[in-house]
GROMACS .gro file of N, CA and C in nm:
model
  159
    1MET      N    1  -0.337  -0.213  -0.690
    1MET     CA    2  -0.452  -0.102  -0.797
    1MET      C    3  -0.505  -0.018  -0.758
    2LEU      N    4  -0.501   0.080  -0.695
    2LEU     CA    5  -0.601   0.178  -0.644
    2LEU      C    6  -0.712   0.209  -0.726
    3THR      N    7  -0.840   0.148  -0.691
    3THR     CA    8  -0.865   0.298  -0.820
    3THR      C    9  -1.038   0.329  -0.872
    4ASN      N   10  -1.020   0.282  -0.702
    4ASN     CA   11  -1.209   0.250  -0.635
    4ASN      C   12  -1.244   0.469  -0.629
    5LYS      N   13  -1.318   0.469  -0.681
    5LYS     CA   14  -1.325   0.649  -0.769
    5LYS      C   15  -1.419   0.673  -0.653
    6ASN      N   16  -1.482   0.611  -0.549
    6ASN     CA   17  -1.501   0.709  -0.469
    6ASN      C   18  -1.362   0.783  -0.306
    7ILE      N   19  -1.411   0.870  -0.352
    7ILE     CA   20  -1.284   0.985  -0.312
    7ILE      C   21  -1.315   0.976  -0.189
    8ASN      N   22  -1.230   0.971  -0.099
    8ASN     CA   23  -1.277   1.028   0.098
    8ASN      C   24  -1.180   1.179   0.020
    9SER      N   25  -1.283   1.273   0.064
    9SER     CA   26  -1.252   1.411   0.047
    9SER      C   27  -1.117   1.524   0.151
   10PHE      N   28  -1.206   1.455   0.269
   10PHE     CA   29  -1.105   1.537   0.392
   10PHE      C   30  -0.932   1.454   0.327
   11SER      N   31  -0.902   1.327   0.324
   11SER     CA   32  -0.775   1.206   0.298
   11SER      C   33  -0.711   1.258   0.171
   12GLY      N   34  -0.817   1.234   0.087
   12GLY     CA   35  -0.782   1.224  -0.102
   12GLY      C   36  -0.771   1.077  -0.121
   13ILE      N   37  -0.701   0.970   0.023
   13ILE     CA   38  -0.714   0.788  -0.010
   13ILE      C   39  -0.837   0.777  -0.033
   14LEU      N   40  -0.774   0.686  -0.115
   14LEU     CA   41  -0.862   0.579  -0.321
   14LEU      C   42  -0.876   0.426  -0.123
   15TRP      N   43  -1.024   0.365  -0.168
   15TRP     CA   44  -0.987   0.224  -0.032
   15TRP      C   45  -1.073   0.148  -0.177
   16ASP      N   46  -1.025  -0.013  -0.208
   16ASP     CA   47  -1.068  -0.034  -0.235
   16ASP      C   48  -1.071  -0.209  -0.192
   17PRO      N   49  -1.172  -0.236  -0.116
   17PRO     CA   50  -1.151  -0.365  -0.009
   17PRO      C   51  -1.063  -0.456  -0.096
   18ILE      N   52  -1.026  -0.595  -0.096
   18ILE     CA   53  -0.904  -0.693  -0.119
   18ILE      C   54  -0.932  -0.813  -0.161
   19ALA      N   55  -1.056  -0.827  -0.280
   19ALA     CA   56  -1.093  -0.929  -0.351
   19ALA      C   57  -1.007  -1.093  -0.385
   20GLY      N   58  -0.938  -1.094  -0.302
   20GLY     CA   59  -0.896  -1.224  -0.297
   20GLY      C   60  -0.765  -1.246  -0.232
   21ILE      N   61  -0.675  -1.367  -0.166
   21ILE     CA   62  -0.550  -1.380  -0.125
   21ILE      C   63  -0.532  -1.600  -0.177
   22GLU      N   64  -0.401  -1.538  -0.266
   22GLU     CA   65  -0.383  -1.679  -0.395
   22GLU      C   66  -0.201  -1.644  -0.260
   23TYR      N   67  -0.170  -1.814  -0.301
   23TYR     CA   68  -0.043  -1.809  -0.249
   23TYR      C   69  -0.007  -1.865  -0.409
   24LEU      N   70   0.157  -1.774  -0.389
   24LEU     CA   71   0.158  -1.762  -0.538
   24LEU      C   72   0.346  -1.799  -0.485
   25GLY      N   73   0.362  -1.909  -0.330
   25GLY     CA   74   0.493  -1.907  -0.384
   25GLY      C   75   0.593  -1.862  -0.326
   26GLU      N   76   0.739  -1.884  -0.253
   26GLU     CA   77   0.811  -1.776  -0.236
   26GLU      C   78   0.886  -1.713  -0.334
   27GLU      N   79   0.936  -1.594  -0.297
   27GLU     CA   80   0.986  -1.469  -0.386
   27GLU      C   81   1.105  -1.356  -0.311
   28GLN      N   82   1.148  -1.317  -0.430
   28GLN     CA   83   1.276  -1.260  -0.324
   28GLN      C   84   1.167  -1.043  -0.265
   29VAL      N   85   1.179  -1.071  -0.175
   29VAL     CA   86   1.100  -0.866  -0.173
   29VAL      C   87   1.189  -0.826  -0.108
   30TYR      N   88   1.149  -0.688  -0.078
   30TYR     CA   89   1.287  -0.586  -0.069
   30TYR      C   90   1.210  -0.495   0.062
   31ASP      N   91   1.270  -0.410   0.121
   31ASP     CA   92   1.170  -0.342   0.173
   31ASP      C   93   1.202  -0.231   0.179
   32VAL      N   94   1.153  -0.113   0.161
   32VAL     CA   95   1.159  -0.012   0.148
   32VAL      C   96   1.104   0.105   0.243
   33GLU      N   97   1.208   0.166   0.314
   33GLU     CA   98   1.103   0.241   0.410
   33GLU      C   99   1.186   0.395   0.398
   34ILE      N  100   1.050   0.462   0.425
   34ILE     CA  101   1.103   0.638   0.417
   34ILE      C  102   1.078   0.699   0.483
   35GLU      N  103   1.218   0.804   0.594
   35GLU     CA  104   1.171   0.886   0.635
   35GLU      C  105   1.044   1.030   0.617
   36GLY      N  106   0.993   0.992   0.822
   36GLY     CA  107   0.903   1.118   0.841
   36GLY      C  108   0.746   1.071   0.818
   37ALA      N  109   0.706   1.116   0.750
   37ALA     CA  110   0.553   1.068   0.758
   37ALA      C  111   0.520   0.894   0.725
   38HIS      N  112   0.609   0.799   0.726
   38HIS     CA  113   0.671   0.650   0.713
   38HIS      C  114   0.557   0.556   0.586
   39ASN      N  115   0.524   0.698   0.537
   39ASN     CA  116   0.368   0.661   0.471
   39ASN      C  117   0.450   0.667   0.334
   40PHE      N  118   0.403   0.627   0.139
   40PHE     CA  119   0.465   0.564   0.028
   40PHE      C  120   0.321   0.562  -0.080
   41ILE      N  121   0.357   0.647  -0.191
   41ILE     CA  122   0.316   0.576  -0.292
   41ILE      C  123   0.387   0.497  -0.367
   42GLY      N  124   0.393   0.429  -0.457
   42GLY     CA  125   0.452   0.296  -0.527
   42GLY      C  126   0.318   0.253  -0.617
   43ASN      N  127   0.399   0.278  -0.751
   43ASN     CA  128   0.298   0.261  -0.861
   43ASN      C  129   0.134   0.190  -0.851
   44GLY      N  130   0.137   0.328  -0.771
   44GLY     CA  131  -0.021   0.322  -0.720
   44GLY      C  132  -0.045   0.252  -0.618
   45ILE      N  133  -0.015   0.174  -0.584
   45ILE     CA  134  -0.015   0.152  -0.420
   45ILE      C  135  -0.033   0.248  -0.269
   46PHE      N  136  -0.021   0.238  -0.242
   46PHE     CA  137  -0.041   0.307  -0.107
   46PHE      C  138   0.014   0.166   0.049
   47ALA      N  139   0.145   0.275   0.031
   47ALA     CA  140   0.266   0.184   0.136
   47ALA      C  141   0.266   0.207   0.314
   48HIS      N  142   0.334   0.178   0.401
   48HIS     CA  143   0.362   0.243   0.529
   48HIS      C  144   0.434   0.151   0.518
   49ASN      N  145   0.590   0.174   0.578
   49ASN     CA  146   0.695   0.105   0.692
   49ASN      C  147   0.637   0.035   0.776
   50THR      N  148   0.669  -0.108   0.739
   50THR     CA  149   0.579  -0.232   0.806
   50THR      C  150   0.738  -0.302   0.936
   51TYR      N  151   0.881  -0.212   0.930
   51TYR     CA  152   0.999  -0.292   0.967
   51TYR      C  153   1.005  -0.185   1.073
   52ALA      N  154   1.056  -0.268   1.219
   52ALA     CA  155   1.027  -0.208   1.293
   52ALA      C  156   1.183  -0.286   1.432
   53ASP      N  157   1.247  -0.183   1.457
   53ASP     CA  158   1.387  -0.289   1.573
   53ASP      C  159   1.422  -0.301   1.643
   0.00000   0.00000   0.00000
């Protein structure tokens, strides 16, 4: 989640460092793609299209 209160006034994007990475096993995932700018905010998380043809 984006919780850092330091806001880049030019972009309005909030940045938080990654606190840790933990392997939780395999799970089914979904690929969401947005036309145009190719980035979006879902559930408070900034995301970017990552699929390449």
